[in-house]
Tab-separated table of C-alpha atoms and ligand atoms in Angstrom:
chain	number	residue	atom	x	y	z
A	987	UNK	CA	-26.429	-19.244	10.422
A	988	UNK	CA	-23.696	-18.201	8.063
A	989	UNK	CA	-21.272	-16.047	10.036
A	990	UNK	CA	-21.162	-13.144	7.655
A	991	UNK	CA	-24.904	-12.724	7.389
A	992	UNK	CA	-25.350	-13.331	11.146
A	993	UNK	CA	-22.907	-10.529	11.851
A	994	UNK	CA	-24.704	-8.150	9.530
A	995	UNK	CA	-28.044	-9.061	11.101
A	996	UNK	CA	-26.691	-8.413	14.579
A	997	UNK	CA	-25.315	-5.032	13.505
A	998	UNK	CA	-28.624	-4.011	11.987
A	999	UNK	CA	-30.483	-5.132	15.134
A	1000	UNK	CA	-28.140	-2.966	17.188
A	1001	UNK	CA	-28.647	-0.024	14.845
A	1002	UNK	CA	-32.425	-0.315	15.103
A	1003	UNK	CA	-32.221	-0.560	18.904
A	1004	UNK	CA	-29.851	2.335	19.473
A	1005	UNK	CA	-31.158	4.935	17.066
A	1006	UNK	CA	-34.394	6.820	16.612
A	1007	UNK	CA	-36.314	6.000	13.447
A	1008	UNK	CA	-38.330	8.913	12.153
A	1009	UNK	CA	-38.855	7.576	8.645
A	1010	UNK	CA	-42.652	7.726	8.383
A	1011	UNK	CA	-42.961	4.620	6.203
A	1012	UNK	CA	-41.086	2.439	8.695
A	1013	UNK	CA	-42.361	0.657	11.760
A	1014	UNK	CA	-41.636	-2.309	14.022
A	1015	UNK	CA	-43.868	-5.293	13.349
A	1016	UNK	CA	-44.861	-7.523	16.259
A	1017	UNK	CA	-42.952	-10.694	17.118
A	1018	UNK	CA	-45.929	-12.714	15.830
A	1019	UNK	CA	-45.793	-10.977	12.456
A	1020	UNK	CA	-42.046	-11.640	12.329
A	1021	UNK	CA	-42.450	-15.265	13.272
A	1022	UNK	CA	-45.064	-15.849	10.555
A	1023	UNK	CA	-42.895	-14.199	7.899
A	1024	UNK	CA	-40.065	-16.558	8.841
A	1025	UNK	CA	-42.323	-19.610	9.108
A	1026	UNK	CA	-42.677	-22.779	7.013
A	1027	UNK	CA	-45.498	-21.083	5.108
A	1028	UNK	CA	-42.778	-19.623	2.898
A	1029	UNK	CA	-42.055	-23.138	1.633
A	1030	UNK	CA	-45.398	-23.488	-0.135
A	1031	UNK	CA	-46.491	-22.687	-3.684
A	1032	UNK	CA	-50.139	-21.714	-4.210
A	1033	UNK	CA	-50.646	-19.986	-7.549
A	1034	UNK	CA	-54.296	-19.093	-7.963
A	1035	UNK	CA	-56.890	-18.288	-5.327
A	1036	UNK	CA	-58.549	-20.279	-2.520
A	1037	UNK	CA	-60.204	-23.439	-3.852
A	1038	UNK	CA	-58.834	-22.631	-7.313
A	1039	UNK	CA	-55.137	-23.427	-6.949
A	1040	UNK	CA	-52.752	-24.836	-9.498
A	1041	UNK	CA	-50.926	-26.849	-6.828
A	1042	UNK	CA	-51.939	-29.549	-4.340
A	1043	UNK	CA	-51.450	-29.258	-0.603
A	1044	UNK	CA	-53.183	-25.926	-0.123
A	1045	UNK	CA	-55.805	-26.969	2.453
A	1046	UNK	CA	-54.401	-24.755	5.206
A	1047	UNK	CA	-53.102	-22.058	2.907
A	1048	UNK	CA	-56.649	-21.554	1.586
A	1049	UNK	CA	-57.925	-21.009	5.127
A	1050	UNK	CA	-55.082	-18.598	5.896
A	1051	UNK	CA	-55.732	-16.507	2.786
A	1052	UNK	CA	-59.471	-16.495	3.419
A	1053	UNK	CA	-58.906	-15.378	6.993
A	1054	UNK	CA	-56.735	-12.476	5.813
A	1055	UNK	CA	-59.389	-11.493	3.258
A	1056	UNK	CA	-62.247	-11.684	5.787
A	1057	UNK	CA	-60.319	-9.521	8.233
A	1058	UNK	CA	-59.366	-6.949	5.596
A	1059	UNK	CA	-63.010	-6.679	4.493
A	1060	UNK	CA	-64.211	-6.244	8.044
A	1061	UNK	CA	-61.511	-3.771	9.150
A	1062	UNK	CA	-61.888	-1.450	6.156
A	1063	UNK	CA	-65.586	-2.083	5.394
A	1064	UNK	CA	-65.170	-3.357	1.831
A	1065	UNK	CA	-66.884	-6.217	-0.058
A	1066	UNK	CA	-63.764	-7.440	-1.889
A	1067	UNK	CA	-60.092	-7.743	-0.965
A	1068	UNK	CA	-57.012	-9.217	-2.625
A	1069	UNK	CA	-54.127	-9.855	-0.228
A	1070	UNK	CA	-51.627	-11.264	-2.731
A	1071	UNK	CA	-49.778	-8.174	-4.088
A	1072	UNK	CA	-46.081	-8.487	-3.275
A	1073	UNK	CA	-45.856	-4.849	-2.218
A	1074	UNK	CA	-47.450	-1.440	-2.688
A	1075	UNK	CA	-46.010	-0.692	-6.121
A	1076	UNK	CA	-47.148	-3.971	-7.732
A	1077	UNK	CA	-50.569	-3.449	-6.109
A	1078	UNK	CA	-50.945	-0.111	-7.878
A	1079	UNK	CA	-49.662	-1.592	-11.126
A	1080	UNK	CA	-52.271	-4.360	-10.889
A	1081	UNK	CA	-55.081	-1.835	-10.449
A	1082	UNK	CA	-53.980	0.122	-13.519
A	1083	UNK	CA	-53.649	-3.106	-15.460
A	1084	UNK	CA	-57.126	-4.248	-14.380
A	1085	UNK	CA	-59.001	-1.061	-15.182
A	1086	UNK	CA	-57.204	0.663	-18.064
A	1087	UNK	CA	-56.033	0.233	-21.633
A	1088	UNK	CA	-52.249	0.628	-21.800
A	1089	UNK	CA	-50.363	2.164	-24.709
A	1090	UNK	CA	-50.164	-0.140	-27.690
A	1091	UNK	CA	-53.349	-1.901	-26.593
A	1092	UNK	CA	-55.251	-3.796	-29.269
A	1093	UNK	CA	-58.458	-2.401	-27.774
A	1094	UNK	CA	-57.611	1.096	-28.949
A	1095	UNK	CA	-56.546	4.282	-27.324
A	1096	UNK	CA	-54.260	4.430	-24.300
A	1097	UNK	CA	-56.095	5.642	-21.179
A	1098	UNK	CA	-55.049	8.649	-19.131
A	1099	UNK	CA	-54.391	8.685	-15.407
A	1100	UNK	CA	-54.184	11.719	-13.133
A	1101	UNK	CA	-52.127	11.722	-9.939
A	1102	UNK	CA	-50.279	14.060	-7.602
A	1103	UNK	CA	-46.612	14.595	-8.463
A	1104	UNK	CA	-43.698	13.371	-6.390
A	1105	UNK	CA	-42.497	16.713	-5.017
A	1106	UNK	CA	-46.034	17.485	-3.799
A	1107	UNK	CA	-46.172	14.227	-1.861
A	1108	UNK	CA	-47.571	11.721	-4.383
A	1109	UNK	CA	-45.943	8.344	-5.090
A	1110	UNK	CA	-43.856	7.259	-8.100
A	1111	UNK	CA	-46.581	4.748	-9.026
A	1112	UNK	CA	-49.105	7.575	-9.433
A	1113	UNK	CA	-47.973	8.340	-12.963
A	1114	UNK	CA	-44.454	9.708	-12.485
A	1115	UNK	CA	-43.397	10.383	-16.073
A	1116	UNK	CA	-40.816	8.550	-18.199
A	1117	UNK	CA	-39.258	6.195	-15.672
A	1118	UNK	CA	-42.146	4.326	-14.015
A	1119	UNK	CA	-44.610	1.675	-15.151
A	1120	UNK	CA	-47.515	4.029	-14.385
A	1121	UNK	CA	-45.965	6.850	-16.394
A	1122	UNK	CA	-44.673	4.821	-19.337
A	1123	UNK	CA	-47.468	2.376	-20.055
A	1124	UNK	CA	-50.312	4.864	-19.641
A	1125	UNK	CA	-50.766	8.482	-20.515
A	1126	UNK	CA	-50.097	10.345	-17.312
A	1127	UNK	CA	-50.950	13.913	-16.362
A	1128	UNK	CA	-49.900	15.079	-12.928
A	1129	UNK	CA	-50.859	17.969	-10.706
A	1130	UNK	CA	-48.946	19.545	-7.835
A	1131	UNK	CA	-49.281	21.950	-4.954
A	1132	UNK	CA	-46.364	24.197	-5.966
A	1133	UNK	CA	-48.526	27.253	-6.638
A	1134	UNK	CA	-50.481	27.107	-3.390
A	1135	UNK	CA	-47.257	26.452	-1.519
A	1136	UNK	CA	-45.572	29.473	-3.077
A	1137	UNK	CA	-48.573	31.637	-2.311
A	1138	UNK	CA	-48.472	30.500	1.289
A	1139	UNK	CA	-44.786	31.435	1.547
A	1140	UNK	CA	-45.409	34.972	0.399
A	1141	UNK	CA	-48.066	35.390	3.082
A	1142	UNK	CA	-47.085	35.878	6.671
A	1143	UNK	CA	-46.601	32.584	8.432
A	1144	UNK	CA	-49.640	31.438	10.366
A	1145	UNK	CA	-51.902	34.017	8.745
A	1146	UNK	CA	-55.570	33.222	9.281
A	1147	UNK	CA	-56.589	33.390	5.650
A	1148	UNK	CA	-54.029	30.866	4.516
A	1149	UNK	CA	-54.110	28.407	7.348
A	1150	UNK	CA	-53.705	25.187	5.354
A	1151	UNK	CA	-55.060	23.200	8.257
A	1152	UNK	CA	-58.414	24.483	7.046
A	1153	UNK	CA	-58.671	22.693	3.750
A	1154	UNK	CA	-55.164	21.701	2.776
A	1155	UNK	CA	-52.928	22.806	-0.047
A	1156	UNK	CA	-54.633	21.100	-2.972
A	1157	UNK	CA	-56.457	23.210	-5.544
A	1158	UNK	CA	-59.381	20.927	-6.313
A	1159	UNK	CA	-60.658	23.165	-9.119
A	1160	UNK	CA	-57.321	22.805	-10.872
A	1161	UNK	CA	-57.462	19.027	-10.470
A	1162	UNK	CA	-60.954	19.028	-11.928
A	1163	UNK	CA	-59.773	21.085	-14.900
A	1164	UNK	CA	-56.892	18.673	-15.596
A	1165	UNK	CA	-59.179	15.641	-15.399
A	1166	UNK	CA	-61.659	17.226	-17.800
A	1167	UNK	CA	-59.108	18.582	-20.281
A	1168	UNK	CA	-57.378	15.196	-20.599
A	1169	UNK	CA	-60.480	12.971	-20.527
A	1170	UNK	CA	-58.818	11.047	-17.717
A	1171	UNK	CA	-60.081	7.583	-16.965
A	1172	UNK	CA	-58.575	7.134	-13.506
A	1173	UNK	CA	-57.497	9.359	-10.629
A	1174	UNK	CA	-55.009	7.849	-8.175
A	1175	UNK	CA	-54.460	9.703	-4.933
A	1176	UNK	CA	-52.494	8.947	-1.830
A	1177	UNK	CA	-49.726	10.564	0.076
A	1178	UNK	CA	-46.189	9.637	0.890
A	1179	UNK	CA	-45.140	13.116	1.934
A	1180	UNK	CA	-48.270	15.288	2.060
A	1181	UNK	CA	-48.818	15.873	5.783
A	1182	UNK	CA	-52.398	17.131	5.675
A	1183	UNK	CA	-55.710	15.329	5.297
A	1184	UNK	CA	-56.722	14.523	1.727
A	1185	UNK	CA	-60.293	15.507	0.973
A	1186	UNK	CA	-61.609	12.214	-0.419
A	1187	UNK	CA	-65.054	13.670	-0.997
A	1188	UNK	CA	-63.722	16.388	-3.289
A	1189	UNK	CA	-61.708	13.871	-5.307
A	1190	UNK	CA	-64.829	11.689	-5.568
A	1191	UNK	CA	-66.901	14.616	-6.846
A	1192	UNK	CA	-64.330	15.192	-9.571
A	1193	UNK	CA	-64.084	11.494	-10.468
A	1194	UNK	CA	-67.859	11.110	-10.546
A	1195	UNK	CA	-68.464	14.161	-12.703
A	1196	UNK	CA	-66.134	12.853	-15.415
A	1197	UNK	CA	-66.890	9.143	-15.034
A	1198	UNK	CA	-63.384	8.297	-13.748
A	1199	UNK	CA	-62.279	5.624	-11.389
A	1200	UNK	CA	-61.030	6.958	-8.073
A	1201	UNK	CA	-58.217	4.895	-6.564
A	1202	UNK	CA	-57.281	5.823	-2.997
A	1203	UNK	CA	-53.760	4.682	-2.149
A	1204	UNK	CA	-53.813	4.606	1.645
A	1205	UNK	CA	-50.373	2.978	2.007
A	1206	UNK	CA	-49.117	5.495	4.534
A	1207	UNK	CA	-52.282	6.028	6.540
A	1208	UNK	CA	-53.976	2.599	6.575
A	1209	UNK	CA	-53.146	2.093	10.247
A	1210	UNK	CA	-54.455	5.543	11.097
A	1211	UNK	CA	-57.677	4.808	9.211
A	1212	UNK	CA	-58.013	1.481	11.054
A	1213	UNK	CA	-57.527	3.338	14.325
A	1214	UNK	CA	-60.155	5.914	13.365
A	1215	UNK	CA	-57.823	8.924	13.412
A	1216	UNK	CA	-57.709	9.672	9.674
A	1217	UNK	CA	-60.725	9.802	7.312
A	1218	UNK	CA	-61.419	6.614	5.370
A	1219	UNK	CA	-61.980	6.937	1.622
A	1220	UNK	CA	-64.228	3.849	1.654
A	1221	UNK	CA	-67.403	5.787	0.810
A	1222	UNK	CA	-65.715	7.788	-1.952
A	1223	UNK	CA	-63.204	5.651	-3.806
A	1224	UNK	CA	-63.865	2.689	-6.093
A	1225	UNK	CA	-60.628	0.981	-5.156
A	1226	UNK	CA	-58.291	1.288	-2.188
A	1227	UNK	CA	-54.726	0.038	-2.242
A	1228	UNK	CA	-52.408	-0.172	0.722
A	1229	UNK	CA	-49.101	-1.500	1.880
A	1230	UNK	CA	-49.284	-3.534	5.072
A	1231	UNK	CA	-45.901	-2.637	6.542
A	1232	UNK	CA	-46.228	1.084	7.289
A	1233	UNK	CA	-48.675	2.405	9.909
A	1234	UNK	CA	-50.569	-0.909	9.705
A	1235	UNK	CA	-47.508	-2.536	11.317
A	1236	UNK	CA	-47.612	-5.794	9.397
A	1237	UNK	CA	-45.252	-7.619	7.027
A	1238	UNK	CA	-43.841	-6.219	3.760
A	1239	UNK	CA	-46.878	-6.670	1.566
A	1240	UNK	CA	-49.984	-5.018	0.175
A	1241	UNK	CA	-53.712	-5.346	-0.386
A	1242	UNK	CA	-56.154	-4.149	-3.007
A	1243	UNK	CA	-59.708	-3.520	-1.864
A	1244	UNK	CA	-62.765	-2.859	-3.987
A	1245	UNK	CA	-65.409	-0.745	-2.261
A	1246	UNK	CA	-69.198	-1.100	-2.460
A	1247	UNK	CA	-69.140	1.991	-4.685
A	1248	UNK	CA	-66.604	0.259	-6.922
A	1249	UNK	CA	-68.829	-2.775	-7.364
A	1250	UNK	CA	-71.756	-0.528	-8.296
A	1251	UNK	CA	-69.638	1.091	-11.007
A	1252	UNK	CA	-68.480	-2.293	-12.267
A	1253	UNK	CA	-69.750	-5.549	-10.702
A	1254	UNK	CA	-66.770	-7.323	-12.328
A	1255	UNK	CA	-64.185	-5.054	-10.728
A	1256	UNK	CA	-63.190	-7.562	-8.034
A	1257	UNK	CA	-62.506	-10.369	-10.469
A	1258	UNK	CA	-60.752	-8.006	-12.901
A	1259	UNK	CA	-58.384	-6.999	-10.129
A	1260	UNK	CA	-57.823	-10.584	-8.997
A	1261	UNK	CA	-56.938	-11.574	-12.555
A	1262	UNK	CA	-54.601	-8.614	-12.939
A	1263	UNK	CA	-52.689	-9.669	-9.783
A	1264	UNK	CA	-52.572	-13.311	-10.875
A	1265	UNK	CA	-51.923	-14.309	-13.620
A	1266	UNK	CA	-51.583	-10.765	-14.961
A	1267	UNK	CA	-48.636	-9.484	-12.999
A	1268	UNK	CA	-47.489	-12.001	-10.405
A	1269	UNK	CA	-46.870	-15.686	-9.865
A	1270	UNK	CA	-47.349	-17.506	-6.597
A	1271	UNK	CA	-48.454	-15.546	-3.533
A	1272	UNK	CA	-46.113	-15.270	-0.549
A	1273	UNK	CA	-48.152	-17.383	1.871
A	1274	UNK	CA	-45.917	-16.517	4.812
A	1275	UNK	CA	-46.707	-12.855	4.178
A	1276	UNK	CA	-50.416	-13.589	3.792
A	1277	UNK	CA	-50.484	-15.191	7.252
A	1278	UNK	CA	-48.625	-12.238	8.723
A	1279	UNK	CA	-51.161	-9.905	7.092
A	1280	UNK	CA	-53.976	-11.879	8.773
A	1281	UNK	CA	-52.082	-11.436	12.052
A	1282	UNK	CA	-51.527	-7.681	11.708
A	1283	UNK	CA	-55.181	-7.176	10.758
A	1284	UNK	CA	-56.212	-8.944	13.970
A	1285	UNK	CA	-53.850	-6.679	15.904
A	1286	UNK	CA	-55.267	-3.605	14.158
A	1287	UNK	CA	-58.761	-4.413	15.440
A	1288	UNK	CA	-57.767	-4.160	19.089
A	1289	UNK	CA	-58.374	-1.186	21.418
A	1290	UNK	CA	-54.609	-1.078	21.964
A	1291	UNK	CA	-54.111	-0.358	18.262
A	1292	UNK	CA	-56.692	2.453	18.329
A	1293	UNK	CA	-54.763	3.941	21.202
A	1294	UNK	CA	-51.559	3.530	19.219
A	1295	UNK	CA	-52.974	5.329	16.165
A	1296	UNK	CA	-54.183	8.206	18.285
A	1297	UNK	CA	-50.782	8.540	19.911
A	1298	UNK	CA	-49.005	8.479	16.529
A	1299	UNK	CA	-50.979	11.542	15.394
A	1300	UNK	CA	-50.652	13.273	18.765
A	1301	UNK	CA	-46.889	12.686	18.764
A	1302	UNK	CA	-46.589	14.083	15.236
A	1303	UNK	CA	-48.542	17.160	16.259
A	1304	UNK	CA	-46.290	17.781	19.266
A	1305	UNK	CA	-43.121	17.199	17.236
A	1306	UNK	CA	-44.385	19.608	14.543
A	1307	UNK	CA	-45.258	22.295	17.078
A	1308	UNK	CA	-41.858	22.093	18.676
A	1309	UNK	CA	-40.101	22.349	15.310
A	1310	UNK	CA	-42.237	25.327	14.299
A	1311	UNK	CA	-41.449	27.089	17.571
A	1312	UNK	CA	-37.792	26.453	16.762
A	1313	UNK	CA	-38.406	28.491	13.570
A	1314	UNK	CA	-38.388	25.582	11.137
A	1315	UNK	CA	-40.585	25.838	8.100
A	1316	UNK	CA	-43.005	22.934	7.632
A	1317	UNK	CA	-44.937	22.227	4.449
A	1318	UNK	CA	-48.546	22.885	5.403
A	1319	UNK	CA	-47.331	24.655	8.562
A	1320	UNK	CA	-47.949	21.463	10.534
A	1321	UNK	CA	-49.453	18.035	10.283
A	1322	UNK	CA	-52.800	16.286	10.405
A	1323	UNK	CA	-51.337	12.812	10.186
A	1324	UNK	CA	-48.246	10.874	11.225
A	1325	UNK	CA	-45.776	12.766	9.032
A	1326	UNK	CA	-44.012	16.092	8.843
A	1327	UNK	CA	-42.228	17.613	5.872
A	1328	UNK	CA	-39.560	20.140	6.811
A	1329	UNK	CA	-38.593	22.701	4.169
A	1330	UNK	CA	-34.952	23.433	4.986
A	1331	UNK	CA	-34.760	26.177	2.355
A	1332	UNK	CA	-31.031	26.980	2.118
A	1333	UNK	CA	-29.712	23.780	3.690
A	1334	UNK	CA	-29.671	20.620	1.601
A	1335	UNK	CA	-31.824	17.677	2.631
A	1336	UNK	CA	-28.832	15.398	1.998
A	1337	UNK	CA	-26.609	17.259	4.444
A	1338	UNK	CA	-29.328	17.416	7.111
A	1339	UNK	CA	-30.137	13.714	6.792
A	1340	UNK	CA	-26.446	12.744	7.027
A	1341	UNK	CA	-25.880	14.948	10.076
A	1342	UNK	CA	-28.971	13.571	11.810
A	1343	UNK	CA	-27.840	10.016	11.119
A	1344	UNK	CA	-24.514	10.735	12.795
A	1345	UNK	CA	-26.508	12.068	15.750
A	1346	UNK	CA	-28.489	8.796	15.929
A	1347	UNK	CA	-31.692	10.072	14.315
A	1348	UNK	CA	-32.694	8.382	11.063
A	1349	UNK	CA	-34.787	10.438	8.633
A	1350	UNK	CA	-34.998	10.647	4.870
A	1351	UNK	CA	-34.279	13.567	2.618
A	1352	UNK	CA	-37.358	14.503	0.658
A	1353	UNK	CA	-38.529	16.857	-2.049
A	1354	UNK	CA	-40.652	19.821	-1.061
A	1355	UNK	CA	-43.245	21.231	-3.483
A	1356	UNK	CA	-41.475	22.609	-6.539
A	1357	UNK	CA	-38.138	20.848	-5.941
A	1358	UNK	CA	-36.489	19.834	-9.197
A	1359	UNK	CA	-34.176	17.035	-8.087
A	1360	UNK	CA	-35.423	14.209	-5.865
A	1361	UNK	CA	-31.758	13.223	-5.431
A	1362	UNK	CA	-30.765	16.630	-4.013
A	1363	UNK	CA	-33.991	17.849	-2.428
A	1364	UNK	CA	-34.360	20.660	0.070
A	1365	UNK	CA	-36.417	18.912	2.686
A	1366	UNK	CA	-36.458	16.121	5.216
A	1367	UNK	CA	-39.440	13.937	6.043
A	1368	UNK	CA	-40.195	12.875	9.605
A	1369	UNK	CA	-42.835	10.590	11.056
A	1370	UNK	CA	-43.874	9.108	14.368
A	1371	UNK	CA	-45.172	5.544	13.693
A	1372	UNK	CA	-41.946	3.782	14.756
A	1373	UNK	CA	-41.129	5.838	17.859
A	1374	UNK	CA	-44.744	5.514	19.007
A	1375	UNK	CA	-44.547	1.719	18.678
A	1376	UNK	CA	-41.571	1.920	21.065
A	1377	UNK	CA	-43.859	3.675	23.546
A	1378	UNK	CA	-42.495	7.196	23.249
A	1379	UNK	CA	-44.860	10.073	23.985
A	1380	UNK	CA	-45.107	13.819	24.204
A	1381	UNK	CA	-42.066	14.316	26.432
A	1382	UNK	CA	-39.833	12.292	24.150
A	1383	UNK	CA	-41.120	14.192	21.080
A	1384	UNK	CA	-40.022	17.435	22.706
A	1385	UNK	CA	-36.637	15.931	23.450
A	1386	UNK	CA	-36.267	14.678	19.864
A	1387	UNK	CA	-37.341	18.042	18.443
A	1388	UNK	CA	-34.672	19.683	20.603
A	1389	UNK	CA	-31.989	17.412	19.157
A	1390	UNK	CA	-33.158	17.978	15.584
A	1391	UNK	CA	-33.087	21.751	16.063
A	1392	UNK	CA	-29.636	21.532	17.534
A	1393	UNK	CA	-28.291	19.425	14.663
A	1394	UNK	CA	-29.772	21.797	12.092
A	1395	UNK	CA	-28.204	24.729	13.926
A	1396	UNK	CA	-24.790	23.027	13.725
A	1397	UNK	CA	-25.059	22.641	9.929
A	1398	UNK	CA	-26.879	25.865	9.107
A	1399	UNK	CA	-24.003	27.316	7.076
A	1400	UNK	CA	-23.292	24.214	4.986
A	1401	UNK	CA	-24.131	24.920	1.343
A	1402	UNK	CA	-24.361	22.321	-1.375
A	1403	UNK	CA	-22.302	23.365	-4.449
A	1404	UNK	CA	-24.378	24.680	-7.350
A	1405	UNK	CA	-22.409	22.539	-9.758
A	1406	UNK	CA	-23.940	19.088	-9.668
A	1407	UNK	CA	-20.639	17.259	-10.323
A	1408	UNK	CA	-19.152	18.673	-7.118
A	1409	UNK	CA	-22.092	17.702	-4.956
A	1410	UNK	CA	-21.345	14.100	-4.158
A	1411	UNK	CA	-17.741	14.937	-3.172
A	1412	UNK	CA	-19.008	17.756	-0.992
A	1413	UNK	CA	-21.370	15.429	0.836
A	1414	UNK	CA	-18.616	12.856	1.332
A	1415	UNK	CA	-16.293	15.440	2.822
A	1416	UNK	CA	-19.119	16.815	4.969
A	1417	UNK	CA	-19.796	13.332	6.362
A	1418	UNK	CA	-16.083	12.967	7.199
A	1419	UNK	CA	-16.113	16.259	9.103
A	1420	UNK	CA	-19.451	15.612	10.815
A	1421	UNK	CA	-18.442	12.110	11.943
A	1422	UNK	CA	-15.933	13.669	14.339
A	1423	UNK	CA	-18.126	16.553	15.447
A	1424	UNK	CA	-18.172	16.306	19.233
A	1425	UNK	CA	-21.649	17.667	19.716
A	1426	UNK	CA	-23.203	15.350	17.090
A	1427	UNK	CA	-21.525	12.385	18.759
A	1428	UNK	CA	-22.750	13.480	22.179
A	1429	UNK	CA	-26.298	13.692	20.857
A	1430	UNK	CA	-25.906	10.161	19.481
A	1431	UNK	CA	-24.961	9.050	22.990
A	1432	UNK	CA	-27.951	10.824	24.508
A	1433	UNK	CA	-30.157	9.164	21.868
A	1434	UNK	CA	-28.803	5.741	22.863
A	1435	UNK	CA	-29.677	6.445	26.485
A	1436	UNK	CA	-33.240	7.377	25.548
A	1437	UNK	CA	-33.528	4.333	23.294
A	1438	UNK	CA	-32.594	1.991	26.152
A	1439	UNK	CA	-35.737	3.111	27.979
A	1440	UNK	CA	-37.930	2.323	24.950
A	1441	UNK	CA	-36.982	-1.101	23.612
A	1442	UNK	CA	-37.981	-2.131	20.105
A	1443	UNK	CA	-40.564	-4.943	20.079
B	263	LIG	C1	-44.967	3.090	0.132
B	263	LIG	C2	-45.960	3.464	-0.877
B	263	LIG	C3	-46.145	2.717	-2.037
B	263	LIG	C4	-45.215	1.613	-2.481
B	263	LIG	O1	-45.044	0.583	-1.630
B	263	LIG	P1	-43.784	-0.399	-1.809
B	263	LIG	O2	-44.164	-1.504	-0.877
B	263	LIG	O3	-42.587	0.372	-1.412
B	263	LIG	O4	-43.760	-0.838	-3.227
B	263	LIG	C5	-47.148	3.099	-2.902
B	263	LIG	N1	-47.931	4.144	-2.637
B	263	LIG	C6	-47.776	4.896	-1.524
B	263	LIG	C7	-48.682	6.049	-1.297
B	263	LIG	C8	-46.784	4.587	-0.620
B	263	LIG	O5	-46.615	5.351	0.445
């Protein structure tokens, strides 16, 4: 291997081994998944679908893709699956392309989509305005949970009447009003940072009353759904999209699934989606990824994976409880999934994430409901899929929570300048100071010791 790239690979391997990954969208795929991604299957071209390829030599590739499709259908209980999307964002784009009229369409009026906004935990591809495909090529109207979140803050913490764990933070009547007022054609729902359970049935009631498509984007929770620890939208949505590399623990990739309900609404939906993926949006499928998807789906059917999913949620619950008892404020006051969103209030998410990285704990800064700037947000997002894959449990979650609380205590008086031009310099100088902070460096050493006991796969 080229020396430079080999060195960088070795450094990254070391980093992954010696630090704790709490980024909820990351995970460690199995050696088999890794081997398939790096296999000769990446040498092949197979534009088209099984038995309808534009290239010769696809005898085995056809069987591989069909195996992945069969397993996806069986694991999620759907009649149609497409395993070719390059990743989660193109998968969502393909669904919009398949089902809607974009702006400038010869067919007439641009269709409207409704999704949850970024700072409330939705994804960019759910209609984020101005800068994304979903927000530029379609009319997009978004809703958020800012109001409910504010209301919750003004109530006493943990008060019975506003326990979000009984129903979540989404105002479904408001969503219904937005869908009606804008004659929306499609509702796309799925969380990247909303820690509570999404009520699929309520979204379906809204979609059905206004004749909309309901697209459930289960990218973050697919593995939890497969393990039976998070509700499946299969009975409620017309289409489900998912990445395969998050809780599902497969390769970088994605799938689009059409449900039985979807086929009742439109018997052509499966072929519309297939055509939108290829030739609509993509060229040749990544056959190495397809094989690795087939592999991760086989792994996800095992009792060991069910146990894993259960432990992911249990670990998140323990981590959340420990952080709450350390007086941290969590969006939703806790979690019902694999992820936790900490509202740091006065401390910047950037500063907290940098300090934690120096202490050997990798998280990402994240908007909390109502935040204006995703670049300088006031929260951090934590999740347990990766640490649970390493075999960590309740005791380790308590240990990790202790370190996080300690790091946040060390930086509690750091304040990001109001003036945005001064912010990046402030963060740079903070990182310089924090990199020599004795206690942060000691925590990093303690983290390395813990990590040695829980090797990455
Ligand atoms: C991660 C994610 C995506 C995008 O996936 P990429 O593979 O990063 O393109 C889309 N939707 C949701 C809900 C996600 O969490």
